């Protein structure tokens, strides 16, 4: 329901963590006090890195690869005002387990070499909680900023989170692409300024897909073909500047705005 805003107020997470200094802090999201404190995620990596535990980004990262949460793992990442950029890969992949990202900074990913995925966050299985941060892609590619492509996945998006400016060229879903029997719960934040030929901001296309909009705003999306037109001689049409639902369900509750 619309009252399900998470175990803590997401708007207070950044303030709580910054004030505490994260030395021996209890995580305000999951309530766990990490043994040995929070691990610094402050080294650029040349190969993907598995996350399981509590991490803080102490300096801006310009990584060559990505961070992954695998089955049975649980990771909480505090951005701490420091951005993450992965110029040749998605930034995070959830492949089982739970990933929670908190704080305020910009996370920018791109097309993963050798993969069909061009998302900043790739959700294959498991749960993703976005409790802050701005998420973008560095270039247009064949997928959205957040790609949800595994059956049974759940994405929870809270206040303080922005998914924006995704450009999927002549593909579907500029910002969010939900193409599996999965659930996306939007409790707050904004999804904005996405562009694609179908579903500039949000694209839903799976019989069991469910997008629940309990709060926040989806705005300023644009649907157009790669050449900027709305249709062409090959009978291709641009559909859904903000939202396009081909299969599945989209529900909206007040005070959500589209």
Short mmCIF file of C-alpha atoms in Angstrom, two decimals:
data_model
loop_
_atom_site.label_atom_id
_atom_site.label_comp_id
_atom_site.label_asym_id
_atom_site.label_seq_id
_atom_site.Cartn_x
_atom_site.Cartn_y
_atom_site.Cartn_z
CA UNK A 1 0.00 0.00 0.00
CA UNK A 2 0.95 3.67 -0.13
CA UNK A 3 1.93 3.54 3.56
CA UNK A 4 4.77 1.12 2.85
CA UNK A 5 7.60 3.66 2.86
CA UNK A 6 10.32 1.39 4.19
CA UNK A 7 11.73 0.69 7.66
CA UNK A 8 13.02 4.26 8.12
CA UNK A 9 12.30 7.68 6.64
CA UNK A 10 14.55 7.73 3.54
CA UNK A 11 14.81 11.52 3.73
CA UNK A 12 16.70 11.24 7.03
CA UNK A 13 19.16 8.54 5.96
CA UNK A 14 21.81 10.87 4.54
CA UNK A 15 21.73 13.14 7.61
CA UNK A 16 21.93 10.24 10.04
CA UNK A 17 24.88 8.61 8.32
CA UNK A 18 26.81 11.86 7.83
CA UNK A 19 26.35 12.87 11.47
CA UNK A 20 27.41 9.49 12.81
CA UNK A 21 30.59 9.36 10.74
CA UNK A 22 29.96 5.68 9.95
CA UNK A 23 32.64 4.42 12.31
CA UNK A 24 30.49 1.99 14.26
CA UNK A 25 27.12 3.17 13.04
CA UNK A 26 24.00 1.07 12.89
CA UNK A 27 22.67 1.10 9.33
CA UNK A 28 19.50 3.23 9.38
CA UNK A 29 17.99 1.08 6.63
CA UNK A 30 18.50 -2.50 7.78
CA UNK A 31 19.27 -1.88 11.48
CA UNK A 32 22.54 -3.85 11.41
CA UNK A 33 25.72 -2.60 13.09
CA UNK A 34 28.51 -3.78 10.77
CA UNK A 35 31.21 -5.76 12.54
CA UNK A 36 34.43 -3.81 12.10
CA UNK A 37 32.60 -0.77 10.74
CA UNK A 38 31.66 0.26 7.19
CA UNK A 39 33.96 -0.79 4.35
CA UNK A 40 35.34 1.99 2.16
CA UNK A 41 34.35 1.56 -1.47
CA UNK A 42 37.02 3.94 -2.68
CA UNK A 43 39.25 2.02 -5.06
CA UNK A 44 38.70 1.92 -8.80
CA UNK A 45 38.37 -1.65 -10.01
CA UNK A 46 39.37 -3.36 -13.23
CA UNK A 47 37.16 -6.43 -12.73
CA UNK A 48 33.71 -6.80 -11.23
CA UNK A 49 33.53 -6.83 -7.45
CA UNK A 50 31.12 -8.78 -5.25
CA UNK A 51 29.36 -6.81 -2.51
CA UNK A 52 28.13 -8.32 0.74
CA UNK A 53 27.99 -6.02 3.75
CA UNK A 54 28.01 -2.27 4.38
CA UNK A 55 29.98 0.16 2.21
CA UNK A 56 30.68 3.88 2.03
CA UNK A 57 31.98 5.77 -1.03
CA UNK A 58 34.65 8.10 0.40
CA UNK A 59 35.92 9.50 -2.90
CA UNK A 60 34.54 9.74 -6.44
CA UNK A 61 34.97 6.52 -8.43
CA UNK A 62 35.59 6.20 -12.16
CA UNK A 63 35.49 2.45 -12.40
CA UNK A 64 36.28 0.26 -15.36
CA UNK A 65 33.86 -2.41 -14.19
CA UNK A 66 30.91 -2.93 -11.84
CA UNK A 67 29.69 -4.02 -8.41
CA UNK A 68 27.46 -7.09 -8.07
CA UNK A 69 25.19 -8.50 -5.37
CA UNK A 70 24.76 -12.25 -5.77
CA UNK A 71 22.30 -14.80 -4.39
CA UNK A 72 22.22 -14.88 -0.61
CA UNK A 73 24.13 -11.61 -0.24
CA UNK A 74 22.92 -8.30 1.16
CA UNK A 75 24.70 -4.99 0.55
CA UNK A 76 24.01 -1.45 1.75
CA UNK A 77 25.94 1.31 -0.06
CA UNK A 78 26.11 4.90 1.21
CA UNK A 79 27.09 7.28 -1.60
CA UNK A 80 28.29 10.01 0.81
CA UNK A 81 28.11 12.74 -1.83
CA UNK A 82 30.66 10.96 -4.02
CA UNK A 83 29.69 9.84 -7.52
CA UNK A 84 30.29 6.55 -9.31
CA UNK A 85 30.96 6.42 -13.06
CA UNK A 86 31.41 3.20 -15.03
CA UNK A 87 32.15 4.23 -18.63
CA UNK A 88 32.08 0.70 -20.08
CA UNK A 89 29.63 -1.15 -17.85
CA UNK A 90 26.59 -0.94 -15.65
CA UNK A 91 27.46 0.40 -12.20
CA UNK A 92 25.51 -2.19 -10.17
CA UNK A 93 24.08 -5.59 -10.99
CA UNK A 94 21.62 -7.35 -8.69
CA UNK A 95 21.74 -11.07 -9.36
CA UNK A 96 20.09 -12.42 -6.24
CA UNK A 97 20.15 -11.00 -2.73
CA UNK A 98 19.38 -7.40 -1.85
CA UNK A 99 21.10 -4.13 -2.77
CA UNK A 100 20.22 -0.89 -0.96
CA UNK A 101 21.74 2.39 -2.16
CA UNK A 102 21.49 5.46 0.09
CA UNK A 103 22.77 9.01 0.20
CA UNK A 104 23.20 11.78 -2.33
CA UNK A 105 25.43 11.59 -5.43
CA UNK A 106 25.24 10.76 -9.13
CA UNK A 107 25.71 7.20 -10.40
CA UNK A 108 26.37 6.94 -14.15
CA UNK A 109 26.71 3.69 -16.08
CA UNK A 110 26.80 2.66 -19.70
CA UNK A 111 26.69 -0.28 -22.08
CA UNK A 112 28.30 -3.45 -20.72
CA UNK A 113 30.81 -4.81 -23.22
CA UNK A 114 29.89 -8.27 -24.44
CA UNK A 115 26.36 -7.94 -23.10
CA UNK A 116 22.99 -6.85 -24.42
CA UNK A 117 22.49 -4.70 -21.32
CA UNK A 118 23.16 -0.97 -21.43
CA UNK A 119 21.73 -0.04 -18.03
CA UNK A 120 23.25 1.80 -15.08
CA UNK A 121 21.59 -0.73 -12.74
CA UNK A 122 20.80 -4.20 -14.07
CA UNK A 123 18.32 -6.20 -11.96
CA UNK A 124 18.39 -9.88 -12.92
CA UNK A 125 17.00 -11.34 -9.68
CA UNK A 126 16.57 -10.27 -6.07
CA UNK A 127 15.65 -6.87 -4.60
CA UNK A 128 16.87 -3.32 -5.25
CA UNK A 129 16.11 -0.48 -2.80
CA UNK A 130 16.89 3.05 -4.00
CA UNK A 131 16.88 5.43 -1.00
CA UNK A 132 18.59 8.39 -2.62
CA UNK A 133 20.99 9.27 -5.41
CA UNK A 134 20.67 10.38 -9.02
CA UNK A 135 20.97 7.69 -11.70
CA UNK A 136 21.84 8.40 -15.35
CA UNK A 137 23.52 6.84 -18.38
CA UNK A 138 26.57 8.37 -20.04
CA UNK A 139 25.30 7.60 -23.57
CA UNK A 140 22.22 6.22 -25.25
CA UNK A 141 22.18 2.46 -25.70
CA UNK A 142 19.83 -0.48 -25.99
CA UNK A 143 18.44 -0.30 -22.47
CA UNK A 144 17.16 1.98 -19.74
CA UNK A 145 18.89 3.56 -16.75
CA UNK A 146 17.31 0.87 -14.55
CA UNK A 147 16.62 -2.43 -16.34
CA UNK A 148 14.44 -4.97 -14.52
CA UNK A 149 14.63 -8.17 -16.54
CA UNK A 150 14.25 -11.11 -14.16
CA UNK A 151 11.06 -12.82 -12.96
CA UNK A 152 10.32 -12.26 -9.28
CA UNK A 153 12.49 -9.14 -8.92
CA UNK A 154 11.39 -6.23 -6.72
CA UNK A 155 12.52 -2.62 -7.00
CA UNK A 156 11.58 -0.10 -4.29
CA UNK A 157 12.20 3.59 -5.04
CA UNK A 158 11.94 6.17 -2.25
CA UNK A 159 12.11 9.95 -1.74
CA UNK A 160 15.42 11.57 -2.62
CA UNK A 161 15.95 9.31 -5.65
CA UNK A 162 16.06 10.55 -9.24
CA UNK A 163 16.22 8.38 -12.37
CA UNK A 164 16.72 10.73 -15.26
CA UNK A 165 17.84 11.65 -18.75
CA UNK A 166 18.02 8.12 -20.10
CA UNK A 167 18.11 7.94 -23.89
CA UNK A 168 17.49 4.57 -25.49
CA UNK A 169 17.73 5.70 -29.10
CA UNK A 170 15.34 3.55 -31.13
CA UNK A 171 14.67 1.12 -28.27
CA UNK A 172 12.13 0.92 -25.44
CA UNK A 173 12.32 2.55 -22.03
CA UNK A 174 14.57 5.56 -21.58
CA UNK A 175 14.69 5.50 -17.77
CA UNK A 176 12.96 2.35 -16.46
CA UNK A 177 12.47 -0.84 -18.45
CA UNK A 178 10.36 -3.56 -16.83
CA UNK A 179 10.35 -6.63 -19.09
CA UNK A 180 9.84 -9.49 -16.65
CA UNK A 181 7.22 -10.74 -14.20
CA UNK A 182 8.55 -8.38 -11.56
CA UNK A 183 7.39 -5.47 -9.38
CA UNK A 184 8.51 -1.83 -9.31
CA UNK A 185 7.20 0.15 -6.31
CA UNK A 186 7.65 3.91 -6.59
CA UNK A 187 7.03 5.53 -3.19
CA UNK A 188 8.68 8.85 -4.01
CA UNK A 189 11.39 10.58 -6.02
CA UNK A 190 11.32 11.48 -9.70
CA UNK A 191 11.65 9.71 -13.03
CA UNK A 192 12.21 12.41 -15.59
CA UNK A 193 13.45 13.54 -19.00
CA UNK A 194 13.81 10.08 -20.52
CA UNK A 195 13.66 9.44 -24.24
CA UNK A 196 12.91 6.32 -26.27
CA UNK A 197 10.78 5.32 -29.23
CA UNK A 198 8.40 3.60 -26.80
CA UNK A 199 8.05 4.68 -23.16
CA UNK A 200 10.35 7.67 -22.81
CA UNK A 201 10.38 7.39 -19.02
CA UNK A 202 8.83 4.00 -18.18
CA UNK A 203 8.31 0.93 -20.38
CA UNK A 204 6.37 -2.12 -19.10
CA UNK A 205 6.12 -5.24 -21.24
CA UNK A 206 5.52 -8.54 -19.48
CA UNK A 207 2.22 -10.22 -18.60
CA UNK A 208 3.14 -10.45 -14.92
CA UNK A 209 4.86 -7.06 -14.61
CA UNK A 210 3.50 -4.63 -12.01
CA UNK A 211 4.47 -0.94 -11.70
CA UNK A 212 2.93 0.59 -8.55
CA UNK A 213 3.20 4.38 -8.30
CA UNK A 214 2.36 5.42 -4.73
CA UNK A 215 4.16 8.76 -4.78
CA UNK A 216 6.71 10.91 -6.55
CA UNK A 217 6.51 12.19 -10.11
CA UNK A 218 7.09 10.92 -13.65
CA UNK A 219 7.53 13.84 -16.02
CA UNK A 220 9.10 15.36 -19.12
CA UNK A 221 9.46 12.11 -21.05
CA UNK A 222 9.65 12.03 -24.83
CA UNK A 223 8.82 9.33 -27.36
CA UNK A 224 10.43 9.60 -30.77
CA UNK A 225 12.30 7.48 -33.27
CA UNK A 226 16.06 7.63 -33.68
CA UNK A 227 15.76 10.28 -36.40
CA UNK A 228 13.54 12.46 -34.22
CA UNK A 229 10.30 11.60 -36.06
CA UNK A 230 7.09 10.11 -34.66
CA UNK A 231 6.72 7.52 -37.45
CA UNK A 232 8.48 6.40 -40.61
CA UNK A 233 7.95 4.52 -43.87
CA UNK A 234 8.71 1.21 -42.16
CA UNK A 235 5.52 1.63 -40.11
CA UNK A 236 7.39 2.28 -36.88
CA UNK A 237 5.58 4.55 -34.43
CA UNK A 238 6.68 6.42 -31.31
CA UNK A 239 4.48 5.61 -28.29
CA UNK A 240 4.18 6.87 -24.72
CA UNK A 241 6.33 9.88 -23.89
CA UNK A 242 6.11 9.25 -20.15
CA UNK A 243 4.74 5.71 -19.84
CA UNK A 244 4.11 2.85 -22.25
CA UNK A 245 2.48 -0.37 -21.03
CA UNK A 246 2.23 -3.11 -23.65
CA UNK A 247 1.76 -6.00 -21.22
CA UNK A 248 1.38 -5.97 -17.44
CA UNK A 249 -0.10 -3.36 -15.11
CA UNK A 250 0.52 0.23 -14.06
CA UNK A 251 -1.32 1.58 -11.01
CA UNK A 252 -1.22 5.15 -9.70
CA UNK A 253 -2.26 6.52 -6.29
CA UNK A 254 -2.34 10.03 -4.87
CA UNK A 255 -0.16 12.00 -4.31
CA UNK A 256 1.69 10.49 -7.27
CA UNK A 257 1.89 12.74 -10.33
CA UNK A 258 2.35 12.01 -14.02
#
